[in-house]
Short mmCIF file of C-alpha atoms and ligand atoms in Angstrom, two decimals:
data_model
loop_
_atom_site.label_atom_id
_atom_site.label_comp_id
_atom_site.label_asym_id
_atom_site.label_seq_id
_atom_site.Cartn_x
_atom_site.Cartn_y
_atom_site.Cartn_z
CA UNK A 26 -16.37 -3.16 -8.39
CA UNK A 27 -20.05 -3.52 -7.90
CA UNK A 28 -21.85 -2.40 -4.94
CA UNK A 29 -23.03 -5.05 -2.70
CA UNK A 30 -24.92 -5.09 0.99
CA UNK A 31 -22.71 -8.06 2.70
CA UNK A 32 -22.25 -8.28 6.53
CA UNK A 33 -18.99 -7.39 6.92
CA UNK A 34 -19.38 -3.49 6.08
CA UNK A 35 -21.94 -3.40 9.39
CA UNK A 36 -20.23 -5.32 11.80
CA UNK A 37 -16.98 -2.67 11.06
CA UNK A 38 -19.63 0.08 10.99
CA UNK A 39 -20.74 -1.63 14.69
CA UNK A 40 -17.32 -2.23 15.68
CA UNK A 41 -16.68 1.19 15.27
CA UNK A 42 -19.81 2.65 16.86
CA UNK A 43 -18.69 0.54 20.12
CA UNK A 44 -15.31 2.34 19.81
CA UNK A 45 -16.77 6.07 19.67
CA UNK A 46 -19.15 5.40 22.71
CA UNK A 47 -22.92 6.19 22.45
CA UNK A 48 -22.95 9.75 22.26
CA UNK A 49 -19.77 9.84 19.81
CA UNK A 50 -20.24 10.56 15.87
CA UNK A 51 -18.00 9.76 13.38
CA UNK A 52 -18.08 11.49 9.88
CA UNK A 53 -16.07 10.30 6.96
CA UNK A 54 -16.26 11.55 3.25
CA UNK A 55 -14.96 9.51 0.23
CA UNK A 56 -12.41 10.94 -1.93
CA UNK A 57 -12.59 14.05 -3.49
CA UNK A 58 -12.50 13.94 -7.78
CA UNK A 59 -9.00 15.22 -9.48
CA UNK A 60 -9.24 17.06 -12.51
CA UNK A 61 -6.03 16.18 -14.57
CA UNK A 62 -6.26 18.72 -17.01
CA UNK A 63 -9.24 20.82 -18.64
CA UNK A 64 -12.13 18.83 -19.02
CA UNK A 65 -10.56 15.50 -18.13
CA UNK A 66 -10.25 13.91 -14.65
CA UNK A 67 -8.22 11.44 -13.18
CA UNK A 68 -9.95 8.25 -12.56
CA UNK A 69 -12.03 8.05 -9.33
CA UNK A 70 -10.14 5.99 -6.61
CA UNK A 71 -12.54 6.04 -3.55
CA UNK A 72 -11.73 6.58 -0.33
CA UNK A 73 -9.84 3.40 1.75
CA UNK A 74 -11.52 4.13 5.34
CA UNK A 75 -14.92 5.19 3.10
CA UNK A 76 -14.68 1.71 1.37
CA UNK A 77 -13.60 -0.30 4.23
CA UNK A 78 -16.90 0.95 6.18
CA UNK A 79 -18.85 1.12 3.20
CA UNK A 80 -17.97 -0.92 0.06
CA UNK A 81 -19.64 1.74 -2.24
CA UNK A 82 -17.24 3.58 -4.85
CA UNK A 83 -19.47 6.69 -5.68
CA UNK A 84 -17.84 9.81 -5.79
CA UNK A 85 -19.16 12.68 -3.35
CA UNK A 86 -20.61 10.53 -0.64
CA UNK A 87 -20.74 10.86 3.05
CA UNK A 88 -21.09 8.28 6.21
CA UNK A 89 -22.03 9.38 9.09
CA UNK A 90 -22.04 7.09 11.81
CA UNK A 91 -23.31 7.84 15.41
CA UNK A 92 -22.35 5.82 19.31
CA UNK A 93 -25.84 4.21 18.88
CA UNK A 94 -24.62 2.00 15.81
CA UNK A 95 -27.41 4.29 13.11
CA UNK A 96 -25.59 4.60 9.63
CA UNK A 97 -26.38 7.95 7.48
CA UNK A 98 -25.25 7.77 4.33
CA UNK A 99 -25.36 11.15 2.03
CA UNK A 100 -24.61 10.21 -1.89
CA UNK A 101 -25.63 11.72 -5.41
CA UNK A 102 -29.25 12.22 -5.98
CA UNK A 103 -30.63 10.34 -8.77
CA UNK A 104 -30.34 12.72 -12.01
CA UNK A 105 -31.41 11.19 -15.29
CA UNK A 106 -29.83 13.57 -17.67
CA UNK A 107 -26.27 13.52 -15.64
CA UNK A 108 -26.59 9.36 -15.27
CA UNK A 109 -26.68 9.73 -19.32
CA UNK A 110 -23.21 11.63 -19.47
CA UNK A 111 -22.19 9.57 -16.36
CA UNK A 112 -23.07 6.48 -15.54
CA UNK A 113 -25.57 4.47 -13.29
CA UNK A 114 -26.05 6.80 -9.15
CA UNK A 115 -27.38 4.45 -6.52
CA UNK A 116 -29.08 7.75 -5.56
CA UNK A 117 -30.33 8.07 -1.54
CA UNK A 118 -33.65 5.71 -2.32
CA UNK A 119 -32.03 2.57 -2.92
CA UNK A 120 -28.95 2.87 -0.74
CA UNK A 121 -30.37 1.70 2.67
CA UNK A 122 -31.27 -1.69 0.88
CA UNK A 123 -28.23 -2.05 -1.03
CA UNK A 124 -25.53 -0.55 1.41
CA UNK A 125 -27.57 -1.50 4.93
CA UNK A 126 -27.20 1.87 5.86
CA UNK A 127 -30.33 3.14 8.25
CA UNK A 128 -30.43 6.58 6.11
CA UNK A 129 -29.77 7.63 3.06
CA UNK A 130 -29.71 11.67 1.90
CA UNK A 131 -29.21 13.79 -0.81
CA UNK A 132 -25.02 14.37 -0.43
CA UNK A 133 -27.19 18.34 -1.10
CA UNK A 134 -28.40 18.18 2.55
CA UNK A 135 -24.98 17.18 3.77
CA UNK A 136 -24.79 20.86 5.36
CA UNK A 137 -28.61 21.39 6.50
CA UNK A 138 -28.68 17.95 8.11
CA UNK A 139 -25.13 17.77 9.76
CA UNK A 140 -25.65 20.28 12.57
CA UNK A 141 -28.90 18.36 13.68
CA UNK A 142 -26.42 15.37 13.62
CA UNK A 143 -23.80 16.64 16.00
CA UNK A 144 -26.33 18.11 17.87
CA UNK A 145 -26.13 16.98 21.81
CA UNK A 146 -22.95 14.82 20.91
CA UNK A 147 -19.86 14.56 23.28
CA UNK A 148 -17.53 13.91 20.54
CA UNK A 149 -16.93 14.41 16.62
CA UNK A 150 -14.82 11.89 15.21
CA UNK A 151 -13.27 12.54 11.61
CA UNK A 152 -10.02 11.68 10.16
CA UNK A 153 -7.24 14.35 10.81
CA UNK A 154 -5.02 15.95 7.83
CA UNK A 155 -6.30 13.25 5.17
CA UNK A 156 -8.92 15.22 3.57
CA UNK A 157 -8.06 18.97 2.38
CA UNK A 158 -10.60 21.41 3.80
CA UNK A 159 -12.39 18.72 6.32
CA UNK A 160 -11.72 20.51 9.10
CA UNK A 161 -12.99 24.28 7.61
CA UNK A 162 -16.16 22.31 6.94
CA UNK A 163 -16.83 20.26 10.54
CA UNK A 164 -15.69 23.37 12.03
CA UNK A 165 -18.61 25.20 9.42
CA UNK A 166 -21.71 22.75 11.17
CA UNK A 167 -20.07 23.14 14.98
CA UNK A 168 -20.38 26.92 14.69
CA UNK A 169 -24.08 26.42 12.85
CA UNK A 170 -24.75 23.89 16.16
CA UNK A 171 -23.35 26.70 18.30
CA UNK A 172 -25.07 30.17 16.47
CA UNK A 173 -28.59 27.82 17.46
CA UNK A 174 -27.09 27.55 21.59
CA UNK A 175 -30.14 29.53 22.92
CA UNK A 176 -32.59 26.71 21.45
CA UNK A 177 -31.40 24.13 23.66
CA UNK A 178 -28.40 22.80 20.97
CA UNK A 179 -25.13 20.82 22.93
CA UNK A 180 -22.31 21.24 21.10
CA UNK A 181 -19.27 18.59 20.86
CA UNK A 182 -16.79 19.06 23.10
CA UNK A 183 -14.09 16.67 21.91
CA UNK A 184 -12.63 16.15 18.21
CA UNK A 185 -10.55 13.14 18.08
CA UNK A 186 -9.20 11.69 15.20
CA UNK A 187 -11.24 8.51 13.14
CA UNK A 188 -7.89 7.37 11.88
CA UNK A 189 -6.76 5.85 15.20
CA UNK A 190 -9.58 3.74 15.34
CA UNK A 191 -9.75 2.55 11.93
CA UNK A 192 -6.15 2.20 11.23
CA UNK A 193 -5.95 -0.73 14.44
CA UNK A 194 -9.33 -2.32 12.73
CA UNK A 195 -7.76 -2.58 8.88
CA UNK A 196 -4.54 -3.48 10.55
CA UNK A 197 -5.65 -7.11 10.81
CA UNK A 198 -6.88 -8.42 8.09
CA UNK A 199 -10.20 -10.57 8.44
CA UNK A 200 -10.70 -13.70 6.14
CA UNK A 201 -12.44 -12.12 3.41
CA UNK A 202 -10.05 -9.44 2.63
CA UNK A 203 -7.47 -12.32 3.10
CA UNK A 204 -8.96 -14.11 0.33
CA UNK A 205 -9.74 -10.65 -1.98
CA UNK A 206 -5.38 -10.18 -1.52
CA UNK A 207 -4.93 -13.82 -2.51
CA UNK A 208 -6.35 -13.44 -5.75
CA UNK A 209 -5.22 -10.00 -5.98
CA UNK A 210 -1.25 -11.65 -5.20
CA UNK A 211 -2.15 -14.61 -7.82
CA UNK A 212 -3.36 -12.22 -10.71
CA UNK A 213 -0.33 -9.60 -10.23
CA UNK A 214 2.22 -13.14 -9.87
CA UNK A 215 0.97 -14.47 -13.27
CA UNK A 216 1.36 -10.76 -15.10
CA UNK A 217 5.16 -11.10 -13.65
CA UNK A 218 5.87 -14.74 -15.08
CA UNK A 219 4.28 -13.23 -18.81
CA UNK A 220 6.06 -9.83 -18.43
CA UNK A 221 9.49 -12.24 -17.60
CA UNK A 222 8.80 -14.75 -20.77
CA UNK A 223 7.49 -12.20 -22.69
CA UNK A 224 11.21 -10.20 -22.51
CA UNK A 225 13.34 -13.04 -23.37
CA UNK A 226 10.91 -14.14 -26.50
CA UNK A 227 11.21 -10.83 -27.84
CA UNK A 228 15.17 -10.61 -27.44
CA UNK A 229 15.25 -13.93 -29.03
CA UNK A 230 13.40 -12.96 -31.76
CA UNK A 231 15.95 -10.40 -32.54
CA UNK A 232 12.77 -7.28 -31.74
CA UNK A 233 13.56 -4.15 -29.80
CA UNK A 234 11.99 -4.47 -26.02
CA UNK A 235 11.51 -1.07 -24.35
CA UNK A 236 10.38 -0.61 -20.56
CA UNK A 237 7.12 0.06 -21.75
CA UNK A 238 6.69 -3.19 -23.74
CA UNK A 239 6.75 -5.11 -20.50
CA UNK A 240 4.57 -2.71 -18.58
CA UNK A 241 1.80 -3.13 -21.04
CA UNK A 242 2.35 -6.92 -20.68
CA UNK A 243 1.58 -6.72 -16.81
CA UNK A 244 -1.43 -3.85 -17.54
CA UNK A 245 -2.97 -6.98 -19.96
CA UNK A 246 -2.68 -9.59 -16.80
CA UNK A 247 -3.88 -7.19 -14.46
CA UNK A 248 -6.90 -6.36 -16.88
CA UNK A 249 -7.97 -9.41 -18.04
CA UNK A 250 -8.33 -10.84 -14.44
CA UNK A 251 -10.71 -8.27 -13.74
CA UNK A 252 -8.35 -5.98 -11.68
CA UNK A 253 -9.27 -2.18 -11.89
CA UNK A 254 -6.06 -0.56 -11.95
CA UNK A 255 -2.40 -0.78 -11.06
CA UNK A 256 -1.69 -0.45 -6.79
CA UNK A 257 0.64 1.85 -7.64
CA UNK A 258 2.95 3.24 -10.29
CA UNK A 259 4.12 0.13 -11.90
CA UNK A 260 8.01 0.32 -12.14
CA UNK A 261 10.12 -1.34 -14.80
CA UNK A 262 13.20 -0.89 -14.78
CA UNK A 263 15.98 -2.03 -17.31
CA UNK A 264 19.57 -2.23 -16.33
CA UNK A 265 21.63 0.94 -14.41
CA UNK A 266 17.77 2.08 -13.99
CA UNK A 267 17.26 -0.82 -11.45
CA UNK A 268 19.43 1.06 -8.79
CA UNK A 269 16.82 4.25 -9.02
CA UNK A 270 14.72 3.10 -6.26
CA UNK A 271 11.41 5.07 -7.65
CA UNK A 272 11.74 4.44 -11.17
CA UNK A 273 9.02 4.34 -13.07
CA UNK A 274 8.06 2.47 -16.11
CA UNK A 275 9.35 4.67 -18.81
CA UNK A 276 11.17 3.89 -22.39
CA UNK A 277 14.42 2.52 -21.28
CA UNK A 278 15.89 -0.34 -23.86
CA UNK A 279 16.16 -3.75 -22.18
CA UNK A 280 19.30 -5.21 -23.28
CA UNK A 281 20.36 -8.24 -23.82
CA UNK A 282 22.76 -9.18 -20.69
CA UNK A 283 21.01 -6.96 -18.76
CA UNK A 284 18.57 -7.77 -15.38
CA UNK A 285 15.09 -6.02 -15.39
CA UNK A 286 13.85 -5.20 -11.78
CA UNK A 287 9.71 -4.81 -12.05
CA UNK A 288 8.14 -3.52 -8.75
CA UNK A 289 4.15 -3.96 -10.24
CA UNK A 290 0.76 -5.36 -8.42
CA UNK A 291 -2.58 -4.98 -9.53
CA UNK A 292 -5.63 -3.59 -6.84
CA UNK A 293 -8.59 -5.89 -7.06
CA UNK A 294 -11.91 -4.93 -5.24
CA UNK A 295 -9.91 -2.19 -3.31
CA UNK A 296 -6.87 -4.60 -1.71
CA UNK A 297 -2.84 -4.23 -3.33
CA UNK A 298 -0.84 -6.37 -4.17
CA UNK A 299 2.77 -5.63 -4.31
CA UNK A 300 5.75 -7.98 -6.04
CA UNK A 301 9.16 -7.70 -7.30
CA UNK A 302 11.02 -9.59 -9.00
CA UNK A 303 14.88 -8.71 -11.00
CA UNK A 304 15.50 -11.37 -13.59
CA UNK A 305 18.08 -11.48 -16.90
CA UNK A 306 16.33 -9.94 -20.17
CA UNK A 307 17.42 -13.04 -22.36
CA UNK A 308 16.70 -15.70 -19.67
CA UNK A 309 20.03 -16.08 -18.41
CA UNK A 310 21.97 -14.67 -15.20
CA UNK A 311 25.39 -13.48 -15.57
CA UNK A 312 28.19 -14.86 -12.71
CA UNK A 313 27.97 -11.44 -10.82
CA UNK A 314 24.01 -11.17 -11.68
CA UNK A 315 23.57 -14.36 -10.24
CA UNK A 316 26.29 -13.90 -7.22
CA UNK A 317 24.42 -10.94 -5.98
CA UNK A 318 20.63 -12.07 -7.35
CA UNK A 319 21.24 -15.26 -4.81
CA UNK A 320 22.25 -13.04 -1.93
CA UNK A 321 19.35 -10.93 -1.95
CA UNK A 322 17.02 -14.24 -1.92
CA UNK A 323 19.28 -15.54 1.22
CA UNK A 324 18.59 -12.34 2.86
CA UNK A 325 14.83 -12.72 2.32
CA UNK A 326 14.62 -15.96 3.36
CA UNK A 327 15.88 -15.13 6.58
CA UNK A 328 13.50 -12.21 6.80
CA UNK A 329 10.52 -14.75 5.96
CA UNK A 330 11.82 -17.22 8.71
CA UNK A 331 11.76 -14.21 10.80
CA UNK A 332 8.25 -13.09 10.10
CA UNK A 333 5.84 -14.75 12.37
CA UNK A 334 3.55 -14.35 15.02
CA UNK A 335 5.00 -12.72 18.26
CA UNK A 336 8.03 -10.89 16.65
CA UNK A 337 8.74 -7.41 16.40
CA UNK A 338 7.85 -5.60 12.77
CA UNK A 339 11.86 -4.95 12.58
CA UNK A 340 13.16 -8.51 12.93
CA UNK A 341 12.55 -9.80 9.09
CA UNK A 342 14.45 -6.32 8.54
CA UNK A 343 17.53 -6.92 11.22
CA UNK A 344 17.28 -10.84 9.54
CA UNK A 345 17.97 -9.42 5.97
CA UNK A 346 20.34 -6.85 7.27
CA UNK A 347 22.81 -9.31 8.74
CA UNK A 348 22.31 -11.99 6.03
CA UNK A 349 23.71 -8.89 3.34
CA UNK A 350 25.57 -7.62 5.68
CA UNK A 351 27.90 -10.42 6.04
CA UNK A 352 27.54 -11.69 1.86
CA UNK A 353 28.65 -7.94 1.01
CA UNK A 354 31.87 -8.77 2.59
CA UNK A 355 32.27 -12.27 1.38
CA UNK A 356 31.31 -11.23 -2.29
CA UNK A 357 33.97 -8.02 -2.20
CA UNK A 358 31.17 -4.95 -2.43
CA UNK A 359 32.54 -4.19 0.88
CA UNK A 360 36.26 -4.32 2.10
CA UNK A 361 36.70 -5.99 4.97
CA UNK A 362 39.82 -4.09 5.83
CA UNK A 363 37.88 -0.78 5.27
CA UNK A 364 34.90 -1.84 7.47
CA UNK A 365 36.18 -4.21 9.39
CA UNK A 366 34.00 -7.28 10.85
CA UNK A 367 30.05 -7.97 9.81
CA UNK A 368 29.10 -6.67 13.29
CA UNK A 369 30.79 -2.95 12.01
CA UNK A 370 29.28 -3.58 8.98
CA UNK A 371 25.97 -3.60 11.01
CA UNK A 372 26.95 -1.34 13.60
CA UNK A 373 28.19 1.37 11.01
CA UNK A 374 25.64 0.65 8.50
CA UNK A 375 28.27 -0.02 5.96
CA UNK A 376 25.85 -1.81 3.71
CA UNK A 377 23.53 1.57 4.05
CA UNK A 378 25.66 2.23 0.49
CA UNK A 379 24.03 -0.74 -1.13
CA UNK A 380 20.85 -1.16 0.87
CA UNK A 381 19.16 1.41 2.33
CA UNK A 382 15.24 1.05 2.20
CA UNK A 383 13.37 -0.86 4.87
CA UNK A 384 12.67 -4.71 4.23
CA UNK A 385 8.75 -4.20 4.67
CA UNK A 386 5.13 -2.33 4.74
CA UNK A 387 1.95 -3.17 5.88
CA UNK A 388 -0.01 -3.71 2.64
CA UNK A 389 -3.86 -3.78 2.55
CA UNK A 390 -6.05 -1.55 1.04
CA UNK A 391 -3.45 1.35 0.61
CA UNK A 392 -0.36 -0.10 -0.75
CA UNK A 393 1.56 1.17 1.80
CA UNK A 394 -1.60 0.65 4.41
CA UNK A 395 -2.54 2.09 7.29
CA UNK A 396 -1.38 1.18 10.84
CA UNK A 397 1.45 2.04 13.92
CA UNK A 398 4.63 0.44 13.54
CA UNK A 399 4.80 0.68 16.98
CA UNK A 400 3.69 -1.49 19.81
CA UNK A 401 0.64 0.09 21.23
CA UNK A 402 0.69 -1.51 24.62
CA UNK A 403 4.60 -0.07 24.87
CA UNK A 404 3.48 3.62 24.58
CA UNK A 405 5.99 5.61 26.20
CA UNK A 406 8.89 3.69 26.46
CA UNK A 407 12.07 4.88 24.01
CA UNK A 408 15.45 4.80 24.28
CA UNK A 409 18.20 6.97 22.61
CA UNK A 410 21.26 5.87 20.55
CA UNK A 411 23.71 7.47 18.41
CA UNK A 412 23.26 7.09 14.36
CA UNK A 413 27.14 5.68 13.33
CA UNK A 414 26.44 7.20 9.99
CA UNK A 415 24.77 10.29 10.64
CA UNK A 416 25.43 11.14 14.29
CA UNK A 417 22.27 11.96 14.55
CA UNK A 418 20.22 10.94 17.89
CA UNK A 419 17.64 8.51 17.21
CA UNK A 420 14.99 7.75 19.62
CA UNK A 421 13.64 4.45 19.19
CA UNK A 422 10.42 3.12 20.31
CA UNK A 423 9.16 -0.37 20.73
CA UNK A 424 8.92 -1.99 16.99
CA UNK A 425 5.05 -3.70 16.36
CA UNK A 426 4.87 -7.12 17.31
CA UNK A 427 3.20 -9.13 14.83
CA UNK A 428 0.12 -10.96 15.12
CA UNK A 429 -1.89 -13.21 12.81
CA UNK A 430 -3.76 -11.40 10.01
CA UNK A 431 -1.45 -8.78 10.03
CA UNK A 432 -0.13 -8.26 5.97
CA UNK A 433 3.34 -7.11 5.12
CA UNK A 434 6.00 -6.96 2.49
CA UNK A 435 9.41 -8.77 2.51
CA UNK A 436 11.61 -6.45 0.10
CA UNK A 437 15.43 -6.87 0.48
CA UNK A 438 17.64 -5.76 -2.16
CA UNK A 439 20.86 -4.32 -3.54
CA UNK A 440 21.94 -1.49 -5.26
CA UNK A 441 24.99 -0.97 -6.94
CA UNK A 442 26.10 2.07 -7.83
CA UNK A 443 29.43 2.94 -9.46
CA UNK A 444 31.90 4.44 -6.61
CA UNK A 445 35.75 4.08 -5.38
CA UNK A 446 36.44 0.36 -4.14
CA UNK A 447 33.30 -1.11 -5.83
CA UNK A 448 34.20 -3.86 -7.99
CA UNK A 449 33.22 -3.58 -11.72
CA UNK A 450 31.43 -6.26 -12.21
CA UNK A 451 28.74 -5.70 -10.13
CA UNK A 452 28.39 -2.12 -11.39
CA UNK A 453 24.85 -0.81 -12.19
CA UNK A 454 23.38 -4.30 -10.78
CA UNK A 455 19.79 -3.34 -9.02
CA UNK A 456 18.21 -6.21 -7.63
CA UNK A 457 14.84 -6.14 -4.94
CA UNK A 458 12.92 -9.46 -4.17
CA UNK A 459 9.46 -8.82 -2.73
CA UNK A 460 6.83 -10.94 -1.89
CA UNK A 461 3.28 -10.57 0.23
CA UNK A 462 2.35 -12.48 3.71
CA UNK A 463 0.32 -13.15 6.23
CA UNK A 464 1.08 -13.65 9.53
CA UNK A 465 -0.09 -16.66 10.74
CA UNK A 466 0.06 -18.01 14.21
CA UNK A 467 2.96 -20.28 13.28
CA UNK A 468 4.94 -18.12 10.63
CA UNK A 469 3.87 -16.65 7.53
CA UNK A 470 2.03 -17.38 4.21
CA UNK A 471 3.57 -15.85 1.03
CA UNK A 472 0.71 -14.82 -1.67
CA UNK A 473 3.12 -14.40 -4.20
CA UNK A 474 5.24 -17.37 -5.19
CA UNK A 475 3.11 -18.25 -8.07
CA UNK A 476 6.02 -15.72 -9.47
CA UNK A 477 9.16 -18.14 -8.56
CA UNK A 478 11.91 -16.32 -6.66
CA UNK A 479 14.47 -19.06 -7.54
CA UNK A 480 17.11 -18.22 -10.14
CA UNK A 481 16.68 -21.81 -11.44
CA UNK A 482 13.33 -21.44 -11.87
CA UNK A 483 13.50 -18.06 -13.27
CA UNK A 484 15.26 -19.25 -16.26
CA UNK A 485 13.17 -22.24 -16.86
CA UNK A 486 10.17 -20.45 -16.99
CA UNK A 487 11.62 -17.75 -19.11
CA UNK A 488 12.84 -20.81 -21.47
CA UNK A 489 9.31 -21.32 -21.77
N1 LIG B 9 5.98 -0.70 -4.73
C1 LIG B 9 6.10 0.07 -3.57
C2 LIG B 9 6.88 -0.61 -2.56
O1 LIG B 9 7.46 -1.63 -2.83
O2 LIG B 9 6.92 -0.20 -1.44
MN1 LIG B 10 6.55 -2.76 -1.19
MN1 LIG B 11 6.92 -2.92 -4.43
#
């Protein structure tokens, strides 16, 4: 990810200078370094608000950014002998032409300087219980502003939290990060079509194809389409491991007759993507594989038909409940004398046994990104039901309703666990289906069908 000075990092940096008021300052730090073990460290992710103001990946930076719409940026100092062991610093000289930043300092003078920032400011805006220790240290420079009270030094009287702010601004998506989680979608589509043909060339072959073989498959894709790093934990999952929602990519043997559920999308230039697809190890779907495999894809469908402008966030998620809701019953994973009609099914949450994971995230720079799944301008209104299942109260509050540029998952699935009453042959059967969109004013665009999500399709390509 290179470091580049482009126009949208100031307007967000002037957006959110507006938002604070003049005399407000906001101060964000990137993230802090992980060791992993002894001398080695994880590798540096930076910070997503840091970035999203920012676009500079340095470790142990600083933005501070004050009502009057002046960016200070603290970062590493220039050190020869340190650049040697590791790597290239921007260093405080060469920021403000690089970053557009007013200021650049020494991250060293982050605590002389930051009192004389806050000084005569009516509030101090940094995100709340994101960064361990923040608070010890903004609470360090108030008292440092306050010890100096009988010079003349106002204090801050407010702290309000930066996330609110910058959550609603990442929430919708602008065009270019639209385009950065197209190509992100396309790259992580492609690794799932390889990982897919790759599995049923190696069964025919007669070779041995562990979890891991196909995980390194979609680590090549990612890689060689100039994607840093996995979004998240990739998870590949062979068989009975399917119905472990957070499996991980581990050394489970893919057998022949089998489905394979992989959950994997790359990050490119700090934006996720984030697909799923369940198909046969040798290219082929079984009856039940299929039965169920083609239920799941109904169910999405509705939820995509349900995702558009002006709906609530929980109508693609009531759309696939209903659609499995009422296919559990007709395919025999539920007993309709047991549960009774599709609307008990619902009411009940009978299907809670088979799915029970929301259809959807947002998804932007965080894989599961920032944002309320609430309706803002509905603050305050809930009402109170009874949960059939738990008996628990539940208050419920006005779900999000979408608008364009917003980016979410669609995830049905089903997950079949061995229990009393559930028919044999769709024991151990884990299936999700999960593609990326964008709201658009007139429904949604899907990123990720350069992966097909036809069962047709699936096999031909896996012919191939
Ligand atoms: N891969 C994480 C999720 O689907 O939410
Ligand atoms: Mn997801
Ligand atoms: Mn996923």
């Amino acid at each position: 990810m290179s470091t580049s000075c482009t126009p949208f990092y100031a307007q967000r940096r002037a957006a959110l200078a507006a938002h604070i008021g003049p005399k407000g300052i906001a101060i964000l730090p990137t993230a802090p370094e992980q060791q992993r073990n002894r001398d080695s460290d994880f590798q540096f992710r930076h910070d997503s608000y840091f970035y999203y103001l920012s676009g500079f990946t340095e470790p142990k930076a600083w933005l501070v950014i004050t009502g009057d719409g002046k960016t200070t940026l603290f970062c590493q100092p220039k050190d020869l002998e340190r650049e040697i062991w590791d790597g290239f610093r921007l260093g405080p000289d060469a920021a403000p032409a690089a970053l557009g930043v007013d200021t650049a300092y020494s991250v060293d003078e982050l605590d002389t300087r930051l009192p004389g920032l806050l000084d005569s400011r009516d509030a101090v805006w940094f995100p709340f219980a994101t960064h361990k220790g923040l608070e010890t240290r903004v609470d360090g420079w108030l008292g440092s502003l306050r010890a100096r009270i009988r010079y003349g030094t106002l204090t801050p009287e407010q702290q309000r939290d930066l996330c609110g702010p910058l959550d609603e601004m990442r929430l919708i998506k602008d065009a270019h990060e639209q385009d950065l989680m197209r190509r992100a979608a396309k790259i992580s589509a492609n690794a799932h079509v390889r990982a897919m043909q790759k599995c049923a060339a190696m069964l025919r072959q007669g070779r041995e194809v562990r979890e891991y073989h196909l995980d390194a498959e979609l680590l090549h894709e990612f890689r060689r389409h100039g994607s840093q790093y996995p979004a998240y934990g990739s998870i590949v999952a062979a068989g009975a491991n399917a119905c472990v929602l957070h499996y991980r990519a581990d050394a489970g043997l893919v057998r022949d007759g089998e489905l394979v559920l992989i959950d994997a999308g790359c990050e490119l230039d700090g934006y996720a993507s984030d697909i799923t697809r369940t198909f046969p190890a040798n290219g082929k779907y079984t009856g039940p594989q299929r039965e169920l495999y083609n239920l799941v894809l109904a169910s999405q469908d509705a939820a995509v038909a349900a995702t558009k402008s002006g709906a609530r966030f929980t109508d693609p998620h009531d759309a696939t409940v209903a659609v499995l809701a009422q296919g559990m019953l007709d395919v025999g994973l539920l007993d309709k004398n047991k549960v009774g009609s599709v609307e008990d099914v619902i009411e009940k949450r009978a299907y809670f046994q088979f799915y029970m994971h929301r259809t959807g995230h947002w998804l932007g720079m965080d894989v599961h990104d920032c944002g309320a799944y609430t309706e803002p301008s509905q603050i305050g209104q809930t009402s109170e039901r009874k949960d059939a299942l738990t008996g628990q109260l539940i208050v419920d509050r006005p779900a999000r309703i979408l608008q364009p540029g917003m980016v979410l998952t669609i995830e049905p699935g089903i997950y079949v666990r061995p229990g009393e009453g559930v028919p044999e042959h769709f024991h151990n059967i884990g299936i999700r289906i999960e593609d990326d969109a964008i709201v658009t004013a007139s429904g949604c665009e899907l990123m990720t069908r350069d992966v097909p999500v036809d069962a047709d399709a699936i096999e031909a390509l896996m012919r191939g």
